[in-house]
Amino acid sequence: MLFDLQDIAAPLDAAAVLRLLPHRPRLLALGEPTHGEDVLLGVRNTLFRHLVEETDHRTIALETDCLAGLAVDAYVTCGTGTLDTAMAHGFSHGWGALAANRALVGWMRAYNVRAEAEGRPAADRLRFAGFDGPLEITHAASPRISLTALHAHLAAHLDPALLPCTAEELDALLGEDDRWSEPAAMTEPARSCGRSAEAVRLCLLADDLTALLDQQEPRLRAALPPGERETARLHARTATGLLRYHRAMADPSPARMSRLCAQRDLMMADNLLALAARGPVLAHAQNAHFQRPKSSTRMWQGPVEWWSAGALAGARLGEEYAFLATALGTLPHRGVGTPPPDTLEGLLYAGLPGDRHLLDASRLAAALGDPPPAPRRSPWPGYAPLDPAHLERLDGLVLVKDVPRS
């Protein structure tokens, strides 16, 4: 190695992150290479806490159900319910059971209680958001919650004659929720109801209801507080996004999984952009959801490619988007041992003392030269090593050398 890695690395803290970024981002994304590890989530919690203290980022957005996340936001902002209920009902993917997520939500609530006691303005309070759709690996939710909430919002404030349907018509078209969340539909397009006559009609109604929300913006803006308008917009995005997702689930073509991945990340991007329009955001998700180059993976249908939420949001935000990817050295309880020395992770693991670092990714890429190091191969599918070819497109690289069992 013809350079000293320690010249490119810094201790992982908020000050180092801010020095690394030439512009203060409106959306600062932190990625992780695997889910559910308390050490990685603890790094996130510490870094986000320090960034809140050092910057004006006041929304923390996680890769979890955007509708369920409303319950967490209500607890964080207003103390609605309890921490137990927020964790039990406010997260998807089972992530409400993770100790680090509980610690984050508890800290956010305590921050707001302190801010209120000190008389700080409302703009200084923290907000929580999920930015994923109501989607699981095994299924997608029924659009019932989002569609009926959007319809109810409009019906409460507008002449009923303006609405394209009644609540009873929506209910009849939606039918049983189980037919939407059928797990077999994830791998068998014929089991999906996403292209049924009812689903086609619901797509048209969702579009009409969203258009009505836009058409009546002056009236609704004058009559409603910002929070209620934001929630109505969220329901509109989720209803149309879910119906598109279900339509893609019923697609029998070879491009099916690419369409599903692309639609999921489009929903994520739309939610992140809406949050960023409200104020600066700190976001956390898997690296692949934030990277600027095309994301890719291999599924049972073959290779899949799509543009990530970060690529989509970054295209709109430009220099106001920043992405810090996370790489790890070992994950022994998952069979991921010391990285091979000819890989990026291997070079960093052997060349840096200590356990946690922040690296200038562009300087690292320049020092490594072309071609980049060999990609690391993971023996466990739940961990995705960093692609060394992506280094130049990162704003920074977080290294956590060892991740013991949570």
mmCIF file of C-alpha atoms in Angstrom:
data_model
loop_
_atom_site.group_PDB
_atom_site.id
_atom_site.type_symbol
_atom_site.label_atom_id
_atom_site.label_comp_id
_atom_site.label_asym_id
_atom_site.label_seq_id
_atom_site.Cartn_x
_atom_site.Cartn_y
_atom_site.Cartn_z
ATOM 1 C CA MET A 1 0.000 0.000 0.000
ATOM 2 C CA LEU A 2 1.535 3.298 -1.158
ATOM 3 C CA PHE A 3 -0.521 5.546 1.126
ATOM 4 C CA ASP A 4 -1.412 5.751 4.792
ATOM 5 C CA LEU A 5 -5.088 5.012 5.471
ATOM 6 C CA GLN A 6 -4.922 7.048 8.659
ATOM 7 C CA ASP A 7 -4.452 10.192 6.535
ATOM 8 C CA ILE A 8 -7.865 9.512 4.959
ATOM 9 C CA ALA A 9 -9.684 8.386 8.123
ATOM 10 C CA ALA A 10 -11.085 10.358 11.054
ATOM 11 C CA PRO A 11 -12.887 9.457 14.276
ATOM 12 C CA LEU A 12 -16.563 8.864 13.636
ATOM 13 C CA ASP A 13 -18.403 11.891 15.006
ATOM 14 C CA ALA A 14 -20.662 14.702 13.830
ATOM 15 C CA ALA A 15 -17.816 17.212 13.488
ATOM 16 C CA ALA A 16 -15.934 14.868 11.148
ATOM 17 C CA VAL A 17 -19.061 14.331 9.049
ATOM 18 C CA LEU A 18 -19.669 18.060 8.700
ATOM 19 C CA ARG A 19 -16.034 18.696 7.746
ATOM 20 C CA LEU A 20 -16.325 16.062 5.051
ATOM 21 C CA LEU A 21 -19.410 17.599 3.404
ATOM 22 C CA PRO A 22 -18.839 20.740 1.315
ATOM 23 C CA HIS A 23 -22.520 21.692 1.658
ATOM 24 C CA ARG A 24 -24.944 21.280 4.548
ATOM 25 C CA PRO A 25 -27.346 18.646 3.128
ATOM 26 C CA ARG A 26 -31.104 18.839 3.378
ATOM 27 C CA LEU A 27 -31.231 15.041 3.259
ATOM 28 C CA LEU A 28 -28.348 13.228 4.971
ATOM 29 C CA ALA A 29 -28.608 9.464 4.502
ATOM 30 C CA LEU A 30 -26.718 6.855 6.514
ATOM 31 C CA GLY A 31 -26.710 3.351 5.057
ATOM 32 C CA GLU A 32 -26.030 -0.028 6.643
ATOM 33 C CA PRO A 33 -24.897 -3.270 4.968
ATOM 34 C CA THR A 34 -27.165 -5.549 7.032
ATOM 35 C CA HIS A 35 -30.245 -5.140 9.192
ATOM 36 C CA GLY A 36 -30.981 -5.694 12.847
ATOM 37 C CA GLU A 37 -27.495 -5.460 14.393
ATOM 38 C CA ASP A 38 -27.485 -3.420 17.604
ATOM 39 C CA VAL A 39 -23.870 -2.310 17.145
ATOM 40 C CA LEU A 40 -24.635 -0.724 13.773
ATOM 41 C CA LEU A 41 -27.880 0.762 15.059
ATOM 42 C CA GLY A 42 -26.019 2.120 18.090
ATOM 43 C CA VAL A 43 -23.566 3.863 15.744
ATOM 44 C CA ARG A 44 -26.575 5.378 13.980
ATOM 45 C CA ASN A 45 -28.140 6.530 17.246
ATOM 46 C CA THR A 46 -24.953 8.201 18.478
ATOM 47 C CA LEU A 47 -24.213 9.897 15.172
ATOM 48 C CA PHE A 48 -27.783 11.122 14.701
ATOM 49 C CA ARG A 49 -27.923 12.440 18.263
ATOM 50 C CA HIS A 50 -24.750 14.443 17.740
ATOM 51 C CA LEU A 51 -25.923 15.715 14.342
ATOM 52 C CA VAL A 52 -29.179 16.923 15.903
ATOM 53 C CA GLU A 53 -27.142 18.823 18.484
ATOM 54 C CA GLU A 54 -24.814 20.324 15.856
ATOM 55 C CA THR A 55 -27.208 21.027 12.954
ATOM 56 C CA ASP A 56 -30.813 21.946 12.173
ATOM 57 C CA HIS A 57 -31.837 18.409 11.168
ATOM 58 C CA ARG A 58 -35.009 17.728 13.126
ATOM 59 C CA THR A 59 -36.637 14.787 11.305
ATOM 60 C CA ILE A 60 -35.301 11.244 11.712
ATOM 61 C CA ALA A 61 -36.609 8.882 9.032
ATOM 62 C CA LEU A 62 -36.150 5.108 9.075
ATOM 63 C CA GLU A 63 -36.730 2.272 6.602
ATOM 64 C CA THR A 64 -40.071 1.264 8.091
ATOM 65 C CA ASP A 65 -43.782 1.518 7.233
ATOM 66 C CA CYS A 66 -44.691 5.164 6.635
ATOM 67 C CA LEU A 67 -48.258 4.720 7.919
ATOM 68 C CA ALA A 68 -47.314 2.775 11.051
ATOM 69 C CA GLY A 69 -44.656 5.410 11.742
ATOM 70 C CA LEU A 70 -47.376 8.000 12.370
ATOM 71 C CA ALA A 71 -47.940 6.355 15.766
ATOM 72 C CA VAL A 72 -44.261 6.788 16.658
ATOM 73 C CA ASP A 73 -44.330 10.421 15.545
ATOM 74 C CA ALA A 74 -47.410 11.068 17.699
ATOM 75 C CA TYR A 75 -45.597 9.629 20.708
ATOM 76 C CA VAL A 76 -42.365 11.538 20.012
ATOM 77 C CA THR A 77 -44.046 14.877 19.383
ATOM 78 C CA CYS A 78 -47.069 14.826 21.698
ATOM 79 C CA GLY A 79 -46.568 11.932 24.091
ATOM 80 C CA THR A 80 -49.583 10.134 22.594
ATOM 81 C CA GLY A 81 -49.744 6.579 23.955
ATOM 82 C CA THR A 82 -46.696 4.969 25.539
ATOM 83 C CA LEU A 83 -43.247 3.947 24.402
ATOM 84 C CA ASP A 84 -44.388 0.311 24.517
ATOM 85 C CA THR A 85 -47.349 0.932 22.207
ATOM 86 C CA ALA A 86 -45.257 3.055 19.838
ATOM 87 C CA MET A 87 -42.693 0.267 19.497
ATOM 88 C CA ALA A 88 -45.321 -2.460 19.187
ATOM 89 C CA HIS A 89 -47.449 -0.743 16.535
ATOM 90 C CA GLY A 90 -45.220 1.880 14.917
ATOM 91 C CA PHE A 91 -42.671 -0.297 13.101
ATOM 92 C CA SER A 92 -42.777 -2.847 10.314
ATOM 93 C CA HIS A 93 -40.370 -5.773 9.672
ATOM 94 C CA GLY A 94 -40.406 -6.603 13.418
ATOM 95 C CA TRP A 95 -37.995 -3.740 14.089
ATOM 96 C CA GLY A 96 -39.980 -2.359 17.004
ATOM 97 C CA ALA A 97 -38.453 -5.167 19.082
ATOM 98 C CA LEU A 98 -34.879 -3.953 18.522
ATOM 99 C CA ALA A 99 -33.347 -2.375 21.632
ATOM 100 C CA ALA A 100 -31.506 0.298 19.631
ATOM 101 C CA ASN A 101 -34.719 1.435 17.938
ATOM 102 C CA ARG A 102 -36.420 1.665 21.313
ATOM 103 C CA ALA A 103 -33.503 3.706 22.640
ATOM 104 C CA LEU A 104 -33.732 6.082 19.671
ATOM 105 C CA VAL A 105 -37.470 6.689 20.085
ATOM 106 C CA GLY A 106 -37.094 7.135 23.848
ATOM 107 C CA TRP A 107 -34.310 9.671 23.338
ATOM 108 C CA MET A 108 -36.366 11.598 20.767
ATOM 109 C CA ARG A 109 -39.288 11.883 23.180
ATOM 110 C CA ALA A 110 -36.995 12.998 26.016
ATOM 111 C CA TYR A 111 -35.429 15.619 23.712
ATOM 112 C CA ASN A 112 -38.845 17.078 22.936
ATOM 113 C CA VAL A 113 -39.958 17.087 26.569
ATOM 114 C CA ARG A 114 -36.795 19.001 27.441
ATOM 115 C CA ALA A 115 -37.254 21.393 24.504
ATOM 116 C CA GLU A 116 -40.814 22.140 25.586
ATOM 117 C CA ALA A 117 -39.765 22.710 29.200
ATOM 118 C CA GLU A 118 -37.083 25.138 28.024
ATOM 119 C CA GLY A 119 -39.582 27.041 25.863
ATOM 120 C CA ARG A 120 -37.850 26.320 22.587
ATOM 121 C CA PRO A 121 -39.884 26.970 19.398
ATOM 122 C CA ALA A 122 -41.887 24.170 17.808
ATOM 123 C CA ALA A 123 -39.447 24.103 14.874
ATOM 124 C CA ASP A 124 -36.774 22.824 17.267
ATOM 125 C CA ARG A 125 -38.767 19.701 18.189
ATOM 126 C CA LEU A 126 -37.869 16.314 16.712
ATOM 127 C CA ARG A 127 -40.135 14.434 14.304
ATOM 128 C CA PHE A 128 -40.108 10.727 13.455
ATOM 129 C CA ALA A 129 -41.059 9.236 10.092
ATOM 130 C CA GLY A 130 -41.091 5.900 8.367
ATOM 131 C CA PHE A 131 -40.340 6.306 4.684
ATOM 132 C CA ASP A 132 -40.880 2.748 3.427
ATOM 133 C CA GLY A 133 -44.215 1.661 2.026
ATOM 134 C CA PRO A 134 -46.505 -0.741 3.948
ATOM 135 C CA LEU A 135 -44.497 -3.610 2.453
ATOM 136 C CA GLU A 136 -42.950 -6.774 3.841
ATOM 137 C CA ILE A 137 -40.669 -9.313 2.156
ATOM 138 C CA THR A 138 -43.547 -11.775 2.012
ATOM 139 C CA HIS A 139 -46.414 -9.498 0.988
ATOM 140 C CA ALA A 140 -47.778 -6.000 0.426
ATOM 141 C CA ALA A 141 -50.573 -4.486 2.484
ATOM 142 C CA SER A 142 -54.065 -3.753 1.274
ATOM 143 C CA PRO A 143 -54.526 -0.141 0.120
ATOM 144 C CA ARG A 144 -57.584 0.082 2.374
ATOM 145 C CA ILE A 145 -56.077 2.233 5.150
ATOM 146 C CA SER A 146 -54.583 4.847 2.848
ATOM 147 C CA LEU A 147 -57.495 4.987 0.376
ATOM 148 C CA THR A 148 -60.223 5.220 2.991
ATOM 149 C CA ALA A 149 -58.271 7.806 5.004
ATOM 150 C CA LEU A 150 -57.769 9.955 1.905
ATOM 151 C CA HIS A 151 -61.451 9.676 1.001
ATOM 152 C CA ALA A 152 -62.527 10.515 4.564
ATOM 153 C CA HIS A 153 -60.236 13.550 4.629
ATOM 154 C CA LEU A 154 -61.764 14.945 1.446
ATOM 155 C CA ALA A 155 -65.340 14.029 2.405
ATOM 156 C CA ALA A 156 -65.000 15.911 5.699
ATOM 157 C CA HIS A 157 -64.105 19.195 4.008
ATOM 158 C CA LEU A 158 -65.568 19.201 0.489
ATOM 159 C CA ASP A 159 -68.968 19.003 -1.204
ATOM 160 C CA PRO A 160 -69.779 15.274 -1.574
ATOM 161 C CA ALA A 161 -70.674 15.883 -5.214
ATOM 162 C CA LEU A 162 -66.982 16.562 -5.940
ATOM 163 C CA LEU A 163 -65.865 13.130 -4.794
ATOM 164 C CA PRO A 164 -65.512 10.453 -7.503
ATOM 165 C CA CYS A 165 -67.017 7.711 -5.321
ATOM 166 C CA THR A 166 -68.639 6.982 -1.992
ATOM 167 C CA ALA A 167 -67.016 5.302 0.972
ATOM 168 C CA GLU A 168 -69.328 2.318 0.406
ATOM 169 C CA GLU A 169 -68.137 1.936 -3.191
ATOM 170 C CA LEU A 170 -64.508 1.986 -2.030
ATOM 171 C CA ASP A 171 -65.223 -0.659 0.581
ATOM 172 C CA ALA A 172 -66.906 -2.951 -1.949
ATOM 173 C CA LEU A 173 -64.048 -2.621 -4.439
ATOM 174 C CA LEU A 174 -61.405 -3.275 -1.779
ATOM 175 C CA GLY A 175 -63.048 -6.478 -0.595
ATOM 176 C CA GLU A 176 -61.260 -8.673 1.917
ATOM 177 C CA ASP A 177 -57.800 -7.462 2.948
ATOM 178 C CA ASP A 178 -56.434 -11.012 2.841
ATOM 179 C CA ARG A 179 -56.673 -11.139 -0.922
ATOM 180 C CA TRP A 180 -54.261 -8.206 -1.167
ATOM 181 C CA SER A 181 -51.763 -9.552 1.368
ATOM 182 C CA GLU A 182 -51.693 -13.118 -0.025
ATOM 183 C CA PRO A 183 -48.064 -14.272 0.585
ATOM 184 C CA ALA A 184 -48.063 -16.592 -2.448
ATOM 185 C CA ALA A 185 -48.523 -13.568 -4.721
ATOM 186 C CA MET A 186 -44.929 -12.492 -4.090
ATOM 187 C CA THR A 187 -43.620 -15.372 -6.217
ATOM 188 C CA GLU A 188 -46.742 -16.331 -8.189
ATOM 189 C CA PRO A 189 -48.138 -13.430 -10.265
ATOM 190 C CA ALA A 190 -51.378 -15.288 -10.941
ATOM 191 C CA ARG A 191 -52.155 -15.223 -7.199
ATOM 192 C CA SER A 192 -52.130 -11.405 -7.129
ATOM 193 C CA CYS A 193 -55.317 -9.360 -7.427
ATOM 194 C CA GLY A 194 -53.335 -6.355 -8.638
ATOM 195 C CA ARG A 195 -54.731 -6.468 -12.195
ATOM 196 C CA SER A 196 -58.311 -7.441 -11.360
ATOM 197 C CA ALA A 197 -61.186 -5.264 -12.554
ATOM 198 C CA GLU A 198 -61.599 -3.979 -8.995
ATOM 199 C CA ALA A 199 -57.910 -3.037 -8.743
ATOM 200 C CA VAL A 200 -58.031 -1.202 -12.086
ATOM 201 C CA ARG A 201 -61.043 0.771 -10.885
ATOM 202 C CA LEU A 202 -59.313 1.535 -7.571
ATOM 203 C CA CYS A 203 -56.250 2.866 -9.444
ATOM 204 C CA LEU A 204 -58.471 5.312 -11.297
ATOM 205 C CA LEU A 205 -60.230 6.367 -8.103
ATOM 206 C CA ALA A 206 -56.941 6.854 -6.254
ATOM 207 C CA ASP A 207 -55.757 9.081 -9.089
ATOM 208 C CA ASP A 208 -59.008 11.049 -9.029
ATOM 209 C CA LEU A 209 -58.886 11.484 -5.252
ATOM 210 C CA THR A 210 -55.263 12.663 -5.423
ATOM 211 C CA ALA A 211 -56.156 15.103 -8.207
ATOM 212 C CA LEU A 212 -59.024 16.430 -6.090
ATOM 213 C CA LEU A 213 -56.582 16.963 -3.219
ATOM 214 C CA ASP A 214 -54.444 19.056 -5.589
ATOM 215 C CA GLN A 215 -57.389 20.924 -7.106
ATOM 216 C CA GLN A 216 -58.734 21.943 -3.704
ATOM 217 C CA GLU A 217 -55.355 22.925 -2.200
ATOM 218 C CA PRO A 218 -56.307 26.612 -1.570
ATOM 219 C CA ARG A 219 -59.463 25.655 0.309
ATOM 220 C CA LEU A 220 -57.855 22.823 2.270
ATOM 221 C CA ARG A 221 -54.787 24.905 3.108
ATOM 222 C CA ALA A 222 -56.974 27.631 4.578
ATOM 223 C CA ALA A 223 -59.081 25.182 6.588
ATOM 224 C CA LEU A 224 -56.539 22.688 7.929
ATOM 225 C CA PRO A 225 -53.330 22.727 9.984
ATOM 226 C CA PRO A 226 -50.107 21.687 8.191
ATOM 227 C CA GLY A 227 -49.921 18.341 9.985
ATOM 228 C CA GLU A 228 -53.304 17.207 8.722
ATOM 229 C CA ARG A 229 -52.449 18.272 5.165
ATOM 230 C CA GLU A 230 -49.132 16.364 5.340
ATOM 231 C CA THR A 231 -50.947 13.232 6.486
ATOM 232 C CA ALA A 232 -53.491 13.491 3.683
ATOM 233 C CA ARG A 233 -50.634 13.794 1.169
ATOM 234 C CA LEU A 234 -48.959 10.771 2.733
ATOM 235 C CA HIS A 235 -52.142 8.722 2.352
ATOM 236 C CA ALA A 236 -52.484 9.846 -1.278
ATOM 237 C CA ARG A 237 -48.884 8.831 -2.090
ATOM 238 C CA THR A 238 -49.288 5.525 -0.301
ATOM 239 C CA ALA A 239 -52.590 4.622 -1.941
ATOM 240 C CA THR A 240 -51.328 5.242 -5.477
ATOM 241 C CA GLY A 241 -47.947 3.664 -4.727
ATOM 242 C CA LEU A 242 -49.445 0.506 -3.217
ATOM 243 C CA LEU A 243 -51.841 0.025 -6.125
ATOM 244 C CA ARG A 244 -48.943 0.341 -8.572
ATOM 245 C CA TYR A 245 -46.988 -2.174 -6.493
ATOM 246 C CA HIS A 246 -49.872 -4.643 -6.532
ATOM 247 C CA ARG A 247 -50.213 -4.181 -10.294
ATOM 248 C CA ALA A 248 -46.509 -5.028 -10.658
ATOM 249 C CA MET A 249 -47.001 -8.115 -8.465
ATOM 250 C CA ALA A 250 -49.481 -9.430 -11.037
ATOM 251 C CA ASP A 251 -46.989 -8.917 -13.883
ATOM 252 C CA PRO A 252 -45.864 -12.288 -15.337
ATOM 253 C CA SER A 253 -43.000 -10.798 -17.400
ATOM 254 C CA PRO A 254 -39.255 -11.315 -16.662
ATOM 255 C CA ALA A 255 -39.075 -7.648 -15.593
ATOM 256 C CA ARG A 256 -41.479 -8.253 -12.700
ATOM 257 C CA MET A 257 -39.009 -8.118 -9.789
ATOM 258 C CA SER A 258 -37.188 -5.128 -11.262
ATOM 259 C CA ARG A 259 -40.524 -3.298 -11.394
ATOM 260 C CA LEU A 260 -41.333 -4.239 -7.799
ATOM 261 C CA CYS A 261 -37.943 -3.060 -6.489
ATOM 262 C CA ALA A 262 -38.197 0.142 -8.523
ATOM 263 C CA GLN A 263 -41.705 0.883 -7.297
ATOM 264 C CA ARG A 264 -40.743 0.333 -3.665
ATOM 265 C CA ASP A 265 -37.817 2.725 -3.921
ATOM 266 C CA LEU A 266 -39.925 5.275 -5.796
ATOM 267 C CA MET A 267 -42.350 5.257 -2.853
ATOM 268 C CA MET A 268 -39.385 5.715 -0.501
ATOM 269 C CA ALA A 269 -38.013 8.598 -2.573
ATOM 270 C CA ASP A 270 -41.375 10.382 -2.717
ATOM 271 C CA ASN A 271 -41.678 10.142 1.064
ATOM 272 C CA LEU A 272 -38.116 11.374 1.627
ATOM 273 C CA LEU A 273 -38.628 14.331 -0.712
ATOM 274 C CA ALA A 274 -41.863 15.270 1.081
ATOM 275 C CA LEU A 275 -40.050 15.163 4.417
ATOM 276 C CA ALA A 276 -37.132 17.200 3.060
ATOM 277 C CA ALA A 277 -39.568 19.842 1.798
ATOM 278 C CA ARG A 278 -40.635 20.289 5.423
ATOM 279 C CA GLY A 279 -37.084 20.590 6.780
ATOM 280 C CA PRO A 280 -33.662 18.882 6.970
ATOM 281 C CA VAL A 281 -33.823 15.089 7.381
ATOM 282 C CA LEU A 282 -31.543 12.379 8.779
ATOM 283 C CA ALA A 283 -32.430 9.046 7.125
ATOM 284 C CA HIS A 284 -31.308 5.469 7.756
ATOM 285 C CA ALA A 285 -31.760 2.354 5.600
ATOM 286 C CA GLN A 286 -29.852 -0.394 3.827
ATOM 287 C CA ASN A 287 -26.997 0.930 1.668
ATOM 288 C CA ALA A 288 -28.706 -0.204 -1.538
ATOM 289 C CA HIS A 289 -31.653 2.135 -0.901
ATOM 290 C CA PHE A 290 -29.373 5.202 -0.828
ATOM 291 C CA GLN A 291 -26.607 4.624 -3.381
ATOM 292 C CA ARG A 292 -26.335 6.835 -6.442
ATOM 293 C CA PRO A 293 -25.355 4.114 -8.978
ATOM 294 C CA LYS A 294 -28.032 1.607 -9.937
ATOM 295 C CA SER A 295 -28.798 -0.963 -7.264
ATOM 296 C CA SER A 296 -28.726 -4.616 -8.232
ATOM 297 C CA THR A 297 -29.241 -8.075 -6.788
ATOM 298 C CA ARG A 298 -30.013 -11.595 -7.924
ATOM 299 C CA MET A 299 -33.392 -13.189 -7.228
ATOM 300 C CA TRP A 300 -35.125 -16.388 -8.298
ATOM 301 C CA GLN A 301 -36.032 -14.705 -11.616
ATOM 302 C CA GLY A 302 -32.414 -13.758 -12.257
ATOM 303 C CA PRO A 303 -30.564 -10.407 -11.991
ATOM 304 C CA VAL A 304 -32.588 -7.387 -10.879
ATOM 305 C CA GLU A 305 -31.655 -3.713 -11.310
ATOM 306 C CA TRP A 306 -33.374 -0.513 -10.201
ATOM 307 C CA TRP A 307 -32.680 3.091 -9.212
ATOM 308 C CA SER A 308 -32.611 3.504 -5.447
ATOM 309 C CA ALA A 309 -34.551 5.994 -3.345
ATOM 310 C CA GLY A 310 -31.300 7.892 -2.806
ATOM 311 C CA ALA A 311 -30.541 8.025 -6.525
ATOM 312 C CA LEU A 312 -34.049 9.334 -7.215
ATOM 313 C CA ALA A 313 -34.083 11.861 -4.374
ATOM 314 C CA GLY A 314 -30.495 12.900 -5.098
ATOM 315 C CA ALA A 315 -31.373 13.627 -8.715
ATOM 316 C CA ARG A 316 -33.928 16.144 -7.436
ATOM 317 C CA LEU A 317 -31.943 17.572 -4.512
ATOM 318 C CA GLY A 318 -28.479 17.731 -6.105
ATOM 319 C CA GLU A 319 -25.904 18.978 -3.600
ATOM 320 C CA GLU A 320 -28.556 18.970 -0.869
ATOM 321 C CA TYR A 321 -28.357 15.153 -0.805
ATOM 322 C CA ALA A 322 -25.490 13.375 0.953
ATOM 323 C CA PHE A 323 -24.922 9.665 1.513
ATOM 324 C CA LEU A 324 -22.657 7.951 4.024
ATOM 325 C CA ALA A 325 -22.372 4.208 3.380
ATOM 326 C CA THR A 326 -21.360 1.782 6.120
ATOM 327 C CA ALA A 327 -18.926 -1.101 5.645
ATOM 328 C CA LEU A 328 -18.109 -3.757 8.214
ATOM 329 C CA GLY A 329 -15.230 -6.114 8.856
ATOM 330 C CA THR A 330 -16.539 -9.158 10.693
ATOM 331 C CA LEU A 331 -19.995 -10.452 11.519
ATOM 332 C CA PRO A 332 -18.937 -13.737 13.155
ATOM 333 C CA HIS A 333 -22.356 -14.943 14.316
ATOM 334 C CA ARG A 334 -23.464 -14.863 10.662
ATOM 335 C CA GLY A 335 -20.389 -16.683 9.404
ATOM 336 C CA VAL A 336 -18.748 -13.500 8.085
ATOM 337 C CA GLY A 337 -15.118 -13.691 9.207
ATOM 338 C CA THR A 338 -12.050 -11.521 8.638
ATOM 339 C CA PRO A 339 -12.301 -10.010 5.141
ATOM 340 C CA PRO A 340 -9.834 -11.184 2.483
ATOM 341 C CA PRO A 341 -6.833 -8.809 2.270
ATOM 342 C CA ASP A 342 -7.387 -8.004 -1.424
ATOM 343 C CA THR A 343 -10.902 -6.596 -0.801
ATOM 344 C CA LEU A 344 -11.810 -3.047 0.221
ATOM 345 C CA GLU A 345 -13.003 -4.237 3.628
ATOM 346 C CA GLY A 346 -9.816 -6.296 4.017
ATOM 347 C CA LEU A 347 -7.569 -3.311 3.304
ATOM 348 C CA LEU A 348 -9.466 -1.138 5.779
ATOM 349 C CA TYR A 349 -9.676 -3.869 8.417
ATOM 350 C CA ALA A 350 -5.940 -4.497 8.380
ATOM 351 C CA GLY A 351 -4.831 -0.903 7.862
ATOM 352 C CA LEU A 352 -6.762 0.995 10.543
ATOM 353 C CA PRO A 353 -6.475 0.663 14.322
ATOM 354 C CA GLY A 354 -9.518 0.936 16.520
ATOM 355 C CA ASP A 355 -13.041 -0.098 15.597
ATOM 356 C CA ARG A 356 -14.928 2.870 14.101
ATOM 357 C CA HIS A 357 -13.827 5.343 11.466
ATOM 358 C CA LEU A 358 -15.113 7.871 8.944
ATOM 359 C CA LEU A 359 -13.242 7.913 5.641
ATOM 360 C CA ASP A 360 -13.105 10.457 2.838
ATOM 361 C CA ALA A 361 -14.475 8.192 0.114
ATOM 362 C CA SER A 362 -13.289 10.232 -2.870
ATOM 363 C CA ARG A 363 -9.717 10.430 -1.520
ATOM 364 C CA LEU A 364 -9.799 6.726 -0.756
ATOM 365 C CA ALA A 365 -10.976 5.910 -4.289
ATOM 366 C CA ALA A 366 -8.223 8.073 -5.775
ATOM 367 C CA ALA A 367 -5.576 6.443 -3.574
ATOM 368 C CA LEU A 368 -6.710 2.917 -4.443
ATOM 369 C CA GLY A 369 -6.591 3.702 -8.144
ATOM 370 C CA ASP A 370 -8.117 1.843 -11.051
ATOM 371 C CA PRO A 371 -9.144 -0.941 -11.102
ATOM 372 C CA PRO A 372 -10.613 -0.866 -7.574
ATOM 373 C CA PRO A 373 -10.082 -3.732 -5.123
ATOM 374 C CA ALA A 374 -11.897 -7.010 -5.658
ATOM 375 C CA PRO A 375 -15.499 -7.112 -4.436
ATOM 376 C CA ARG A 376 -15.989 -9.066 -1.220
ATOM 377 C CA ARG A 377 -18.265 -12.114 -1.325
ATOM 378 C CA SER A 378 -20.603 -12.753 1.593
ATOM 379 C CA PRO A 379 -21.303 -16.294 2.811
ATOM 380 C CA TRP A 380 -24.582 -14.997 4.296
ATOM 381 C CA PRO A 381 -27.245 -13.404 2.031
ATOM 382 C CA GLY A 382 -28.362 -10.949 4.725
ATOM 383 C CA TYR A 383 -25.113 -8.984 4.460
ATOM 384 C CA ALA A 384 -24.261 -7.013 1.310
ATOM 385 C CA PRO A 385 -20.590 -5.979 1.044
ATOM 386 C CA LEU A 386 -19.812 -2.557 -0.365
ATOM 387 C CA ASP A 387 -19.093 -2.390 -4.093
ATOM 388 C CA PRO A 388 -15.617 -0.764 -4.357
ATOM 389 C CA ALA A 389 -16.593 0.703 -7.730
ATOM 390 C CA HIS A 390 -19.120 2.918 -5.912
ATOM 391 C CA LEU A 391 -16.576 4.694 -3.704
ATOM 392 C CA GLU A 392 -16.361 7.787 -5.908
ATOM 393 C CA ARG A 393 -20.136 8.270 -5.633
ATOM 394 C CA LEU A 394 -20.136 8.323 -1.822
ATOM 395 C CA ASP A 395 -19.899 11.411 0.353
ATOM 396 C CA GLY A 396 -18.253 9.385 3.107
ATOM 397 C CA LEU A 397 -17.619 5.839 4.263
ATOM 398 C CA VAL A 398 -18.287 4.653 7.808
ATOM 399 C CA LEU A 399 -16.260 1.611 8.881
ATOM 400 C CA VAL A 400 -17.282 -0.590 11.815
ATOM 401 C CA LYS A 401 -14.624 -3.286 12.025
ATOM 402 C CA ASP A 402 -16.319 -5.875 14.240
ATOM 403 C CA VAL A 403 -20.040 -6.468 14.777
ATOM 404 C CA PRO A 404 -20.640 -8.999 17.576
ATOM 405 C CA ARG A 405 -23.970 -10.683 18.197
ATOM 406 C CA SER A 406 -26.617 -8.226 19.408
#
